[in-house]
Coordinates of C-alpha atoms in Angstrom, one line a residue:
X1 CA -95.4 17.4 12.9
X2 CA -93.6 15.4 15.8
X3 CA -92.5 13.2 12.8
X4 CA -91.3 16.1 11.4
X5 CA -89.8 17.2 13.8
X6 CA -87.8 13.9 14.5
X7 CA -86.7 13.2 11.0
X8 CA -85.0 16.5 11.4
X9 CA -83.3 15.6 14.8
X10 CA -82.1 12.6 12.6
X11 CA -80.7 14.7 9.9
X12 CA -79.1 16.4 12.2
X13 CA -77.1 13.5 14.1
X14 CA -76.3 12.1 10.7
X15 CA -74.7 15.3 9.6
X16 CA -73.0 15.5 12.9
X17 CA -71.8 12.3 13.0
X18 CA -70.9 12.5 9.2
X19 CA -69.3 16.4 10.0
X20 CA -66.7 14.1 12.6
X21 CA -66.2 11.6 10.4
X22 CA -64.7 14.1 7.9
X23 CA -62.5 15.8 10.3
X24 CA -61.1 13.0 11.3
X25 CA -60.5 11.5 8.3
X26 CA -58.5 14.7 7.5
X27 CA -56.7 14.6 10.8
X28 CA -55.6 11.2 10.1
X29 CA -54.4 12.3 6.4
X30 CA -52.3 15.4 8.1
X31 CA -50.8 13.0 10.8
X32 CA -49.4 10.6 7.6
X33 CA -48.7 13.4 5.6
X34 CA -46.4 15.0 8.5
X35 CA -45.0 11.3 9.7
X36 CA -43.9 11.3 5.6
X37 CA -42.1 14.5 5.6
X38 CA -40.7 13.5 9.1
X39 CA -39.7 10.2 7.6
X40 CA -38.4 11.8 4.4
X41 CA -36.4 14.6 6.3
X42 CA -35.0 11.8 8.2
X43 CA -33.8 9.9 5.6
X44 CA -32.9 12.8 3.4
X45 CA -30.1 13.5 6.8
X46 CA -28.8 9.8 6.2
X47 CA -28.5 10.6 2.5
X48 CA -26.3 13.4 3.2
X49 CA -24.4 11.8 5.8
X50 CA -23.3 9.2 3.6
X51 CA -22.5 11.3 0.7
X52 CA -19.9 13.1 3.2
X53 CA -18.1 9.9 4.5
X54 CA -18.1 9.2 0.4
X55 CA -16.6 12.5 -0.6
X56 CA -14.0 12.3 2.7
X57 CA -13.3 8.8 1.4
X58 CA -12.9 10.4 -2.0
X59 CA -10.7 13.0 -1.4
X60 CA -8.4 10.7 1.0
X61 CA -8.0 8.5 -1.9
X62 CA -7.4 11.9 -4.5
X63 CA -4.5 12.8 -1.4
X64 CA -2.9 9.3 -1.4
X65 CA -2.2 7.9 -4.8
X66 CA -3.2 4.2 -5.7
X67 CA -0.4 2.1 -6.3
X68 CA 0.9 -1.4 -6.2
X69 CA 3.1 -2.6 -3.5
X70 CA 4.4 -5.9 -4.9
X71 CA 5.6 -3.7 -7.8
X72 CA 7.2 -1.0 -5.1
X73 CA 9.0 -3.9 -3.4
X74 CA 10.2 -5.1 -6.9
X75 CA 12.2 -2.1 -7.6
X76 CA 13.3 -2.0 -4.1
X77 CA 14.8 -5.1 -4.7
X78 CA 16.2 -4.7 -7.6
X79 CA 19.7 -2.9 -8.1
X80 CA 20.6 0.3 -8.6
X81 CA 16.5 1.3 -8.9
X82 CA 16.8 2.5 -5.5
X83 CA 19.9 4.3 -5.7
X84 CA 18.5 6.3 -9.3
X85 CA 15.3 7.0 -7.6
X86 CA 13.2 4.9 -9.8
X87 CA 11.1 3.7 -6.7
X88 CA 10.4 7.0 -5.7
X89 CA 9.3 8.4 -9.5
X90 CA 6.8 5.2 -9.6
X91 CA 5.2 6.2 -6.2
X92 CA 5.2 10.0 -8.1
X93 CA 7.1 11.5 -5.8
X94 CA 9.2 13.7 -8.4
X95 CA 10.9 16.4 -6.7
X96 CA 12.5 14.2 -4.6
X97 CA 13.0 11.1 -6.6
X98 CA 14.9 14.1 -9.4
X99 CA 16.9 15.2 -5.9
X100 CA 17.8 11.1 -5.0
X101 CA 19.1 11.1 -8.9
X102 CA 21.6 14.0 -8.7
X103 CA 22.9 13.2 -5.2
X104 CA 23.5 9.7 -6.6
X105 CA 25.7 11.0 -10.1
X106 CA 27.0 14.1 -7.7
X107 CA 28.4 11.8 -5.1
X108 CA 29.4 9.0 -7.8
X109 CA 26.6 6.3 -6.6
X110 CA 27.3 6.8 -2.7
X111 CA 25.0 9.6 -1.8
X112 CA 22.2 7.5 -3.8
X113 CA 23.2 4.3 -2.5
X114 CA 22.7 5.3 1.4
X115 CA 19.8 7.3 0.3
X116 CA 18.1 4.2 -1.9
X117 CA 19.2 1.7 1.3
X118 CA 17.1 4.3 3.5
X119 CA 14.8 3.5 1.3
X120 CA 14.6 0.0 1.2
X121 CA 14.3 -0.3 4.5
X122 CA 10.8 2.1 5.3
X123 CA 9.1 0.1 2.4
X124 CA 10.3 -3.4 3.6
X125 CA 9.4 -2.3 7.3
X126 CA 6.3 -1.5 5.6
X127 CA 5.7 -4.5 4.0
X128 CA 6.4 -6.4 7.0
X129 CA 4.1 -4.4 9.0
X130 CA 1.2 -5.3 6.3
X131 CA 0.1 -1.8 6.1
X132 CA -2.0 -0.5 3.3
X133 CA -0.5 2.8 3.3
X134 CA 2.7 4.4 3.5
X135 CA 3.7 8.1 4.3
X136 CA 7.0 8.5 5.1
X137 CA 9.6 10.9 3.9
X138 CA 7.9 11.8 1.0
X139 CA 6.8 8.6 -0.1
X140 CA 3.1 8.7 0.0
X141 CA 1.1 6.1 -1.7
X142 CA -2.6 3.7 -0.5
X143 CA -2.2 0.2 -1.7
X144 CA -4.9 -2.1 -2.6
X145 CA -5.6 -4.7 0.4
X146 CA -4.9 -7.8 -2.1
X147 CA -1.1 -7.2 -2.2
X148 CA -0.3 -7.0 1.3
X149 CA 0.5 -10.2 1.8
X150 CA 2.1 -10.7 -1.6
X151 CA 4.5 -8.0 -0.7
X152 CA 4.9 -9.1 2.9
X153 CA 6.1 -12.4 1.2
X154 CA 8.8 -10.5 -1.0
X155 CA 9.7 -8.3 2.1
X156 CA 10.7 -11.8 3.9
X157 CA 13.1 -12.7 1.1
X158 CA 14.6 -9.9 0.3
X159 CA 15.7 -9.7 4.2
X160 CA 16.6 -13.4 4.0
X161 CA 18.3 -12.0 1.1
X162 CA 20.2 -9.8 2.2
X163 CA 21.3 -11.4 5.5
X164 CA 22.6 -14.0 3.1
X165 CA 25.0 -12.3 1.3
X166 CA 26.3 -10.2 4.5
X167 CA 26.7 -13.5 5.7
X168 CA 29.5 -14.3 3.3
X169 CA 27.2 -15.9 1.0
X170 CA 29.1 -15.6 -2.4
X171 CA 32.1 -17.0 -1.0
X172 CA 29.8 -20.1 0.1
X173 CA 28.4 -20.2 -3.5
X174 CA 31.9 -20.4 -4.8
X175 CA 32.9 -22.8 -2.9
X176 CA 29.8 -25.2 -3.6
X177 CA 30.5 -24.4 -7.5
X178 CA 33.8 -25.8 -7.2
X179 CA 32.6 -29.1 -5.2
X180 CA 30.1 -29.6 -7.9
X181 CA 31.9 -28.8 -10.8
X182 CA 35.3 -30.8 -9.4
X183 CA 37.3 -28.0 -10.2
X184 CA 40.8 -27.7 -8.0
X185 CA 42.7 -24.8 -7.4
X186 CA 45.7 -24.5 -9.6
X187 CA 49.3 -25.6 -7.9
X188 CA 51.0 -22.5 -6.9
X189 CA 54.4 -22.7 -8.8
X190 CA 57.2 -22.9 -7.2
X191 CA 60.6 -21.6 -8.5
X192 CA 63.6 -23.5 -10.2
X193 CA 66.9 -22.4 -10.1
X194 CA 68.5 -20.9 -13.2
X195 CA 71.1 -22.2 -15.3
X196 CA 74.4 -20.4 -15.1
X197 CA 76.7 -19.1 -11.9
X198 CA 73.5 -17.3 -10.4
X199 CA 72.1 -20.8 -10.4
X200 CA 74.7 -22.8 -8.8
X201 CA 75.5 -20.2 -6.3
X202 CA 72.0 -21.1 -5.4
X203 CA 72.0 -24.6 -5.7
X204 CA 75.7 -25.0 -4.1
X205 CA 77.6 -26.2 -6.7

């Protein structure tokens, strides 16, 4: 009977012992289980965090339009695109590019040529500046970051180009033509007198 009585004492522990191991087995399970939905949660926040700074990102790029800026400084530079508002129609500004049209056939070129050297002068401040963006009366265009320094270069000659030809530069060009070439400037002619009384009243006789 005592070894009865002890085997059950035994059975006992075991089943204790076996009873604790359980629980805290399942404890240990419901700590993961919680430290996974913690850990999910947590990363679930950094999922949405990013997908907001990519739809801000998004919709700044929708506000701006994607352009080219070497191809904006082009038409700057080239004549009479910045007086007809071609610049301004690239960048899709239409209401005022249709506006900097019928000023300049209104006004007979003038209105559109201060209006295109306005301008001219924002995008090749621009340019110089190396921004990737401009917003400034109505122009409004984002420009990739591999043709800022392209158009910074085209921004330097233009202004080169332009203080050039303030300079007198087109009188200096004619003037080297005519060096090269070995052309003279004609004699000026100088008058004879005429034959009959008018002439030798002038020539004394």
């Amino acid at each position: 009977s005592i070894a009865v009585v002890q085997v059950s004492s035994d059975s006992a522990e075991n089943a204790t012992s076996f009873g604790s191991s359980v629980a805290q087995v399942r404890d240990d399970v419901g700590n993961d289980r919680s430290a996974g939905l913690v850990a999910m949660g947590q990363s679930g926040s950094d999922l949405d965090i990013a997908e907001a700074k990519v739809a801000d990102e998004a919709g700044l790029e929708e506000g701006k339009p994607k352009k080219s800026k070497v191809v904006l400084m082009i038409l700057e530079m080239v004549p009479l695109c910045g007086p007809l508002g071609i610049d301004r129609f690239y960048l899709g500004a239409t209401k005022t590019a249709v506006a900097k049209l019928v000023v300049c056939i209104l006004t007979c070129l003038v209105g559109g040529l201060v209006w295109g050297l306005l301008d001219a002068i924002i995008v090749i401040v621009n340019s110089l500046a190396r921004k990737s963006t401009i917003d400034s009366l109505g122009m409004e265009a984002e420009f990739s970051e591999d043709e800022i320094e392209p158009a910074h270069t085209l921004a330097v000659i233009g202004v080169m180009v332009q203080i050039f030809f303030c300079c007198g530069g087109p009188r200096f060009l004619s003037f080297v033509h005519a060096r090269i070439t070995g052309r003279k400037e004609p004699p000026t002619p100088t008058a004879t007198p005429a034959n009959g009384p008018a002439g030798a009243i002038l020539t004394g006789n």
